[in-house]
XYZ file of N, CA, C and O in Angstrom:
576
model
N 45.624 29.533 39.566
C 44.998 28.219 39.642
C 46.055 27.128 39.370
O 45.861 26.017 40.090
N 47.162 27.277 38.631
C 48.209 26.304 38.385
C 48.967 26.154 39.734
O 49.339 25.052 40.119
N 49.141 27.192 40.532
C 49.723 27.155 41.848
C 48.878 26.330 42.764
O 49.560 25.517 43.511
N 47.557 26.492 42.711
C 46.815 25.601 43.564
C 46.870 24.102 43.219
O 47.049 23.278 44.137
N 46.865 23.834 42.051
C 46.968 22.421 41.615
C 48.517 21.942 41.983
O 48.665 20.669 42.424
N 49.526 22.764 41.783
C 50.807 22.387 42.150
C 50.930 22.013 43.739
O 51.510 20.932 44.053
N 50.269 22.821 44.531
C 50.300 22.731 46.006
C 49.472 21.542 46.345
O 49.961 20.707 47.154
N 48.372 21.187 45.770
C 47.624 19.902 45.972
C 48.438 18.723 45.467
O 48.341 17.829 46.436
N 49.117 18.822 44.476
C 49.883 17.706 44.117
C 50.961 17.409 44.998
O 51.328 16.212 45.485
N 51.599 18.406 45.427
C 52.680 18.304 46.435
C 52.128 17.695 47.688
O 52.823 16.892 48.300
N 51.092 18.240 48.180
C 50.467 17.701 49.467
C 50.165 16.214 49.287
O 50.371 15.380 50.265
N 49.551 15.797 48.265
C 49.262 14.449 48.097
C 50.380 13.553 47.993
O 50.358 12.500 48.634
N 51.434 14.118 47.288
C 52.689 13.316 47.196
C 53.300 13.093 48.450
O 53.758 11.986 48.783
N 53.286 14.116 49.342
C 53.946 13.894 50.689
C 53.016 12.996 51.696
O 53.688 12.240 52.397
N 51.860 13.086 51.446
C 50.905 12.323 52.363
C 51.065 10.756 51.919
O 51.038 9.993 52.855
N 51.183 10.454 50.612
C 51.210 9.161 50.246
C 52.598 8.615 50.463
O 52.840 7.438 50.794
N 53.673 9.452 50.199
C 54.910 9.000 50.193
C 55.563 8.920 51.518
O 56.575 8.330 51.793
N 54.958 9.439 52.688
C 55.619 9.558 53.944
C 54.835 8.735 54.947
O 54.297 9.061 55.966
N 54.975 7.368 54.631
C 54.306 6.422 55.647
C 55.516 5.243 55.753
O 56.187 4.998 54.877
N 55.417 4.600 56.905
C 56.345 3.513 57.092
C 55.933 2.343 56.400
O 54.861 1.759 56.476
N 56.938 1.922 55.608
C 56.746 0.574 54.801
C 57.592 -0.557 55.304
O 58.900 -0.149 55.414
N 57.204 -1.721 55.611
C 57.943 -2.724 55.906
C 58.950 -3.130 54.874
O 58.367 -3.189 53.620
N 60.123 -3.499 55.118
C 61.056 -3.921 54.182
C 61.288 -5.369 54.220
O 61.327 -6.045 55.163
N 61.138 -5.996 52.997
C 61.279 -7.423 52.786
C 60.282 -8.137 53.095
O 59.126 -7.850 53.291
N 60.569 -9.566 53.529
C 59.511 -10.538 53.786
C 60.293 -11.703 54.654
O 61.452 -11.685 54.741
N 59.462 -12.510 55.287
C 59.970 -13.611 55.998
C 58.825 -14.629 55.962
O 57.698 -14.340 56.597
N 59.242 -15.835 55.555
C 58.345 -17.010 55.548
C 58.919 -18.217 56.242
O 60.153 -18.581 55.740
N 58.346 -18.839 57.252
C 59.015 -19.788 57.919
C 57.998 -21.009 58.133
O 58.185 -21.830 59.074
N 56.900 -21.062 57.391
C 55.929 -22.027 57.581
C 56.437 -23.466 57.418
O 55.964 -24.266 58.089
N 57.382 -23.667 56.676
C 58.026 -25.053 56.345
C 59.293 -25.172 57.004
O 60.122 -26.071 56.660
N 59.718 -24.363 58.036
C 61.023 -24.366 58.686
C 61.144 -25.746 59.487
O 60.345 -26.240 60.143
N 62.344 -26.393 59.337
C 62.660 -27.577 59.880
C 64.053 -27.958 59.798
O 64.814 -27.495 58.759
N 64.622 -28.836 60.608
C 65.933 -29.452 60.387
C 65.775 -30.733 59.747
O 64.719 -31.520 60.053
N 66.703 -31.164 59.044
C 66.676 -32.445 58.383
C 66.524 -33.591 59.351
O 65.805 -34.480 59.190
N 67.297 -33.468 60.425
C 67.064 -34.444 61.611
C 66.556 -33.468 62.795
O 67.261 -32.303 63.024
N 65.699 -33.871 63.547
C 65.090 -33.090 64.550
C 65.797 -33.139 65.961
O 65.236 -32.665 66.928
N 66.849 -34.008 66.039
C 67.472 -34.184 67.287
C 68.986 -34.424 67.161
O 69.313 -34.835 66.098
N 69.726 -34.089 68.225
C 71.161 -34.408 68.187
C 71.464 -35.035 69.599
O 71.160 -34.549 70.507
N 72.109 -36.229 69.422
C 72.577 -37.063 70.725
C 73.974 -36.493 71.080
O 74.978 -36.603 70.195
N 74.143 -35.939 72.306
C 75.417 -35.510 72.755
C 75.909 -36.566 73.804
O 75.108 -36.700 74.812
N 77.088 -37.106 73.564
C 77.616 -37.993 74.558
C 78.715 -37.302 75.405
O 79.651 -36.682 74.893
N 78.552 -37.345 76.625
C 79.518 -36.664 77.583
C 80.874 -37.472 77.557
O 81.944 -36.749 77.801
N 80.882 -38.731 77.602
C 82.111 -39.457 77.523
C 82.269 -39.945 76.040
O 81.510 -40.714 75.587
N 83.470 -39.708 75.579
C 83.892 -39.963 74.139
C 84.804 -41.092 74.147
O 85.614 -41.243 75.148
N 84.825 -42.085 73.167
C 85.641 -43.281 73.070
C 86.668 -42.913 72.225
O 86.466 -42.697 70.905
N 87.887 -42.796 72.740
C 89.108 -42.585 71.823
C 89.407 -43.609 70.867
O 89.992 -43.266 69.827
N 88.857 -44.829 70.975
C 88.975 -45.852 69.941
C 88.194 -45.594 68.820
O 88.398 -46.166 67.681
N 87.071 -44.928 68.949
C 86.174 -44.565 67.846
C 86.736 -43.477 67.049
O 87.214 -42.495 67.529
N 86.804 -43.744 65.655
C 87.558 -42.718 64.805
C 86.857 -41.359 64.804
O 87.591 -40.405 64.831
N 85.610 -41.340 64.703
C 84.851 -40.103 64.826
C 85.084 -39.224 66.207
O 85.318 -38.085 66.136
N 85.024 -40.101 67.179
C 85.307 -39.464 68.493
C 86.686 -38.979 68.662
O 86.863 -37.930 69.202
N 87.644 -39.820 68.164
C 89.095 -39.378 68.204
C 89.318 -38.081 67.522
O 89.918 -37.133 67.830
N 88.745 -37.985 66.249
C 88.881 -36.756 65.424
C 88.133 -35.561 66.130
O 88.694 -34.453 66.169
N 86.934 -35.677 66.793
C 86.263 -34.671 67.538
C 87.088 -34.223 68.575
O 87.271 -33.048 68.953
N 87.818 -35.063 69.390
C 88.662 -34.781 70.517
C 89.937 -34.119 70.060
O 90.285 -33.011 70.609
N 90.580 -34.573 69.030
C 91.853 -34.111 68.544
C 91.614 -32.530 68.059
O 92.497 -31.693 68.277
N 90.491 -32.342 67.263
C 90.269 -31.021 66.747
C 89.269 -30.134 67.560
O 88.953 -29.137 67.089
N 88.876 -30.710 68.680
C 88.004 -30.053 69.710
C 86.781 -29.477 68.843
O 86.442 -28.287 68.989
N 86.096 -30.361 68.141
C 84.963 -30.129 67.355
C 83.648 -29.972 68.342
O 83.339 -30.939 68.901
N 83.019 -28.856 68.358
C 81.936 -28.811 69.260
C 80.649 -29.627 68.639
O 80.786 -30.046 67.441
N 79.657 -29.783 69.314
C 78.385 -30.374 68.840
C 77.682 -29.492 68.047
O 77.259 -28.358 68.474
N 77.353 -29.821 66.886
C 76.702 -28.932 65.832
C 75.491 -29.441 65.249
O 75.614 -30.742 64.843
N 74.515 -28.785 65.049
C 73.376 -29.297 64.179
C 73.705 -28.750 62.826
O 74.558 -28.133 62.386
N 72.867 -29.293 61.770
C 72.878 -28.818 60.507
C 72.131 -27.469 60.392
O 71.451 -27.071 61.274
N 72.265 -26.754 59.199
C 71.426 -25.659 59.020
C 70.031 -25.929 58.816
O 69.558 -26.886 58.463
N 69.183 -24.894 59.188
C 67.736 -24.969 59.178
C 67.359 -24.963 57.677
O 68.044 -24.308 56.716
N 66.222 -25.505 57.410
C 65.662 -25.500 55.909
C 64.386 -25.003 55.997
O 63.528 -24.947 56.926
N 63.813 -24.382 54.897
C 62.509 -23.920 54.647
C 62.251 -22.574 55.198
O 61.008 -22.306 55.453
N 63.253 -21.852 55.433
C 63.136 -20.421 55.857
C 63.441 -19.520 54.690
O 64.615 -19.677 54.149
N 62.507 -18.674 54.283
C 62.698 -17.762 53.184
C 62.539 -16.355 53.603
O 61.628 -16.066 54.478
N 63.408 -15.533 53.220
C 63.251 -13.994 53.613
C 64.406 -13.144 53.213
O 65.434 -13.740 52.616
N 64.184 -11.918 53.470
C 65.143 -10.969 53.013
C 66.366 -11.033 54.014
O 66.313 -11.088 55.130
N 67.554 -10.987 53.362
C 68.709 -11.159 54.104
C 69.049 -9.759 54.674
O 68.566 -8.780 54.322
N 69.774 -9.734 55.899
C 70.238 -10.927 56.633
C 69.298 -11.542 57.546
O 68.423 -10.789 58.280
N 69.008 -12.927 57.630
C 68.302 -13.573 58.501
C 69.158 -13.893 59.630
O 70.254 -14.405 59.687
N 68.562 -13.564 60.820
C 69.235 -13.893 62.080
C 68.388 -14.814 62.928
O 67.085 -14.884 62.904
N 69.063 -15.496 63.985
C 68.401 -16.424 64.888
C 68.819 -16.290 66.215
O 69.890 -15.730 66.439
N 67.822 -16.462 67.126
C 68.229 -16.286 68.628
C 67.339 -17.214 69.432
O 66.270 -17.821 68.873
N 67.879 -17.721 70.486
C 67.097 -18.534 71.382
C 66.078 -17.884 72.067
O 66.250 -16.798 72.632
N 64.894 -18.443 72.017
C 63.800 -17.877 72.755
C 63.584 -18.530 74.092
O 63.419 -17.962 75.086
N 63.542 -19.866 74.009
C 63.357 -20.610 75.254
C 63.957 -22.093 75.107
O 64.164 -22.656 73.956
N 64.118 -22.766 76.205
C 64.555 -24.102 76.197
C 63.864 -24.752 77.330
O 63.557 -24.269 78.426
N 63.326 -26.083 77.107
C 62.537 -26.709 78.132
C 63.549 -27.825 78.556
O 64.020 -28.586 77.679
N 63.777 -27.944 79.775
C 64.620 -28.876 80.471
C 63.948 -29.353 81.723
O 62.883 -28.902 82.263
N 64.591 -30.416 82.296
C 64.125 -31.091 83.567
C 64.043 -30.246 84.760
O 63.289 -30.220 85.602
N 64.994 -29.194 84.748
C 65.151 -28.203 85.998
C 65.596 -26.902 85.417
O 66.033 -26.670 84.336
N 65.307 -25.837 86.314
C 65.648 -24.466 86.001
C 67.166 -24.445 85.858
O 67.762 -23.662 85.130
N 67.824 -25.050 86.717
C 69.287 -25.152 86.631
C 69.951 -25.580 85.470
O 70.892 -25.028 84.778
N 69.306 -26.780 84.948
C 69.717 -27.257 83.528
C 69.444 -26.290 82.502
O 70.353 -26.069 81.578
N 68.331 -25.605 82.540
C 67.926 -24.452 81.548
C 68.987 -23.388 81.513
O 69.352 -22.813 80.551
N 69.472 -22.941 82.686
C 70.407 -21.926 82.906
C 71.816 -22.290 82.217
O 72.454 -21.520 81.709
N 72.227 -23.536 82.527
C 73.517 -24.050 81.934
C 73.337 -24.052 80.451
O 74.260 -23.610 79.760
N 72.282 -24.537 79.956
C 72.075 -24.637 78.449
C 72.105 -23.207 77.782
O 72.783 -23.114 76.875
N 71.454 -22.285 78.459
C 71.501 -20.999 77.917
C 72.849 -20.314 77.820
O 73.236 -19.485 77.054
N 73.618 -20.729 78.925
C 75.040 -20.145 79.006
C 75.938 -20.829 77.897
O 76.738 -20.134 77.268
N 75.804 -21.977 77.614
C 76.559 -22.672 76.594
C 76.111 -22.563 75.255
O 76.976 -22.892 74.247
N 74.880 -22.322 74.967
C 74.381 -22.496 73.665
C 74.762 -21.254 72.815
O 74.789 -20.126 73.373
N 74.901 -21.530 71.523
C 75.129 -20.551 70.405
C 74.338 -20.865 69.235
O 74.158 -22.073 68.932
N 73.971 -19.821 68.588
C 73.295 -20.054 67.119
C 74.207 -19.400 66.197
O 74.571 -18.210 66.326
N 74.535 -20.065 65.255
C 75.428 -19.516 64.109
C 74.583 -19.157 62.953
O 73.283 -19.339 62.951
N 75.149 -18.726 61.935
C 74.286 -18.461 60.708
C 73.647 -19.612 60.123
O 74.077 -20.706 60.266
N 72.561 -19.399 59.376
C 71.804 -20.517 58.853
C 71.029 -21.148 59.798
O 70.457 -22.274 59.539
N 71.014 -20.793 61.097
C 70.352 -21.579 62.258
C 71.014 -22.671 62.809
O 70.379 -23.487 63.434
N 72.300 -22.822 62.360
C 73.009 -23.871 63.024
C 73.301 -23.705 64.489
O 73.759 -22.595 64.864
N 73.001 -24.557 65.343
C 73.120 -24.480 66.622
C 74.232 -25.222 67.216
O 74.923 -26.243 66.590
N 74.963 -24.622 68.248
C 76.266 -25.242 68.842
C 76.226 -25.449 70.300
O 75.700 -24.570 70.988
N 76.805 -26.535 70.877
C 77.048 -26.680 72.141
C 78.424 -27.125 72.334
O 79.127 -27.827 71.326
N 79.160 -26.800 73.510
C 80.709 -27.065 73.343
C 80.850 -28.540 73.535
O 79.925 -29.349 73.963
N 82.172 -29.047 73.102
C 82.474 -30.440 73.170
C 82.373 -31.040 74.613
O 81.851 -32.063 74.831
N 82.890 -30.229 75.502
C 82.813 -30.692 76.894
C 81.809 -29.854 77.702
O 82.064 -28.921 78.219
N 80.555 -30.284 77.560
C 79.394 -29.565 78.012
C 79.271 -29.938 79.533
O 79.434 -31.023 80.020
N 78.760 -28.977 80.240
C 78.453 -29.166 81.697
C 77.066 -29.592 81.968
O 76.416 -29.756 83.002
N 76.196 -29.658 80.787
C 74.849 -29.978 80.919
C 74.654 -31.371 81.582
O 75.313 -32.284 81.342
N 73.644 -31.410 82.520
C 73.175 -32.820 83.074
C 72.539 -33.653 82.043
O 72.076 -33.081 80.995
N 72.663 -34.981 82.226
C 71.974 -35.942 81.319
C 70.501 -35.421 81.173
O 69.837 -35.310 82.389
N 69.916 -35.466 79.999
C 68.572 -35.186 79.792
C 68.173 -34.798 78.577
O 68.995 -34.716 77.599
N 66.907 -34.324 78.207
C 66.475 -33.843 76.981
C 66.246 -32.319 77.137
O 65.700 -31.727 78.157
N 66.603 -31.605 75.987
C 66.419 -30.112 76.007
C 65.591 -29.869 74.757
O 66.247 -30.076 73.622
N 64.637 -29.125 74.842
C 63.786 -28.843 73.652
C 63.880 -27.268 73.406
O 63.657 -26.567 74.291
N 64.183 -26.878 72.248
C 64.604 -25.447 71.801
C 63.634 -24.781 71.100
O 63.039 -25.399 70.102
N 63.190 -23.645 71.369
C 62.378 -22.785 70.589
C 63.194 -21.605 70.128
O 63.920 -20.947 70.887
N 63.408 -21.355 68.771
C 64.302 -20.360 68.140
C 63.226 -19.413 67.576
O 62.140 -19.519 67.329
N 63.944 -18.123 67.521
C 63.198 -16.943 66.754
C 64.186 -16.784 65.369
O 65.435 -16.528 65.630
N 63.564 -16.690 64.319
C 64.232 -16.150 63.041
C 63.634 -14.785 62.791
O 62.432 -14.571 62.910
N 64.506 -13.891 62.536
C 63.946 -12.439 62.268
C 65.059 -11.933 61.282
O 66.166 -12.214 61.066
N 64.303 -10.728 60.694
C 65.146 -9.763 59.913
C 64.749 -8.367 60.158
O 64.231 -8.238 61.344
N 64.988 -7.546 59.411
C 64.782 -5.965 59.802
C 63.295 -5.775 60.330
O 63.172 -5.038 61.262
N 62.371 -6.357 59.536
C 60.970 -5.805 60.059
C 59.961 -7.042 60.381
O 58.838 -6.750 60.684
N 60.500 -8.254 60.390
C 59.711 -9.362 60.612
C 60.302 -10.456 61.545
O 61.602 -10.377 61.608
N 59.549 -11.085 62.267
C 60.117 -12.279 63.093
C 59.016 -13.376 63.175
O 57.888 -13.124 63.209
N 59.621 -14.563 63.434
C 58.798 -15.833 63.514
C 59.313 -16.726 64.561
O 60.496 -16.850 64.729
N 58.613 -17.043 65.660
C 59.088 -18.072 66.609
C 58.923 -19.458 66.030
O 57.721 -19.821 65.508
N 59.932 -20.291 66.182
C 59.838 -21.631 65.722
C 59.714 -22.635 66.908
O 60.687 -22.992 67.555
N 58.488 -22.894 67.311
C 58.297 -23.517 68.622
C 58.742 -24.946 68.589
O 58.467 -25.865 67.670
N 59.445 -25.319 69.622
C 59.988 -26.773 69.904
C 60.613 -27.225 68.569
O 60.254 -28.406 68.043
N 61.499 -26.566 67.928
C 62.013 -26.960 66.651
C 63.092 -28.000 66.603
O 63.323 -28.617 65.777
N 63.748 -28.286 67.720
C 64.835 -29.094 67.883
C 65.023 -29.638 69.280
O 64.677 -28.904 70.243
N 65.533 -30.879 69.326
C 65.781 -31.557 70.547
C 67.242 -31.890 70.749
O 67.891 -32.420 69.826
N 67.935 -31.562 71.932
C 69.267 -32.098 72.276
C 69.034 -33.227 73.293
O 68.378 -32.929 74.297
N 69.695 -34.274 73.032
C 69.631 -35.382 74.109
C 71.040 -35.626 74.548
O 71.903 -35.916 73.853
N 71.169 -35.318 75.881
C 72.552 -35.547 76.451
C 72.503 -36.793 77.279
O 71.658 -37.025 78.023
N 73.528 -37.689 76.798
C 73.687 -39.003 77.397
C 75.064 -39.055 77.984
O 75.997 -38.351 77.680
N 75.210 -40.032 79.092
C 76.573 -40.205 79.613
C 77.541 -40.858 78.612
O 78.604 -40.336 78.507
N 77.122 -41.924 77.995
C 77.968 -42.645 76.974
C 77.286 -42.675 75.591
O 76.119 -42.800 75.524
């Protein structure tokens, strides 16, 4: 009889303990950037101190880190889509665009993007969860 109880206990233990459990959590209900857009100027003014520093050090165009995202580390980010005036502009954007840690986005200093607006949708994800952040940021490319 003891053997029967022991076998039943082991069966119950294996049935309860052998199922997939999601690891961690991810909450992005309040995800946002401090400023929701970045103006990128194709022509920089060497007389302007900020532009001069950007040119000398070849500093790319960077956003700030995203805020309001909570989850189990490591949190990763990727581009889901970009809305632009043309498919060609979208292709150039996807080629030049990078996402760094913390959701910081980057475009090169000397971008090939045509003048216009680019609206970005990102995905934040970890091992078992993901959330799409629809139209989370705007890049505005100007000539000057």
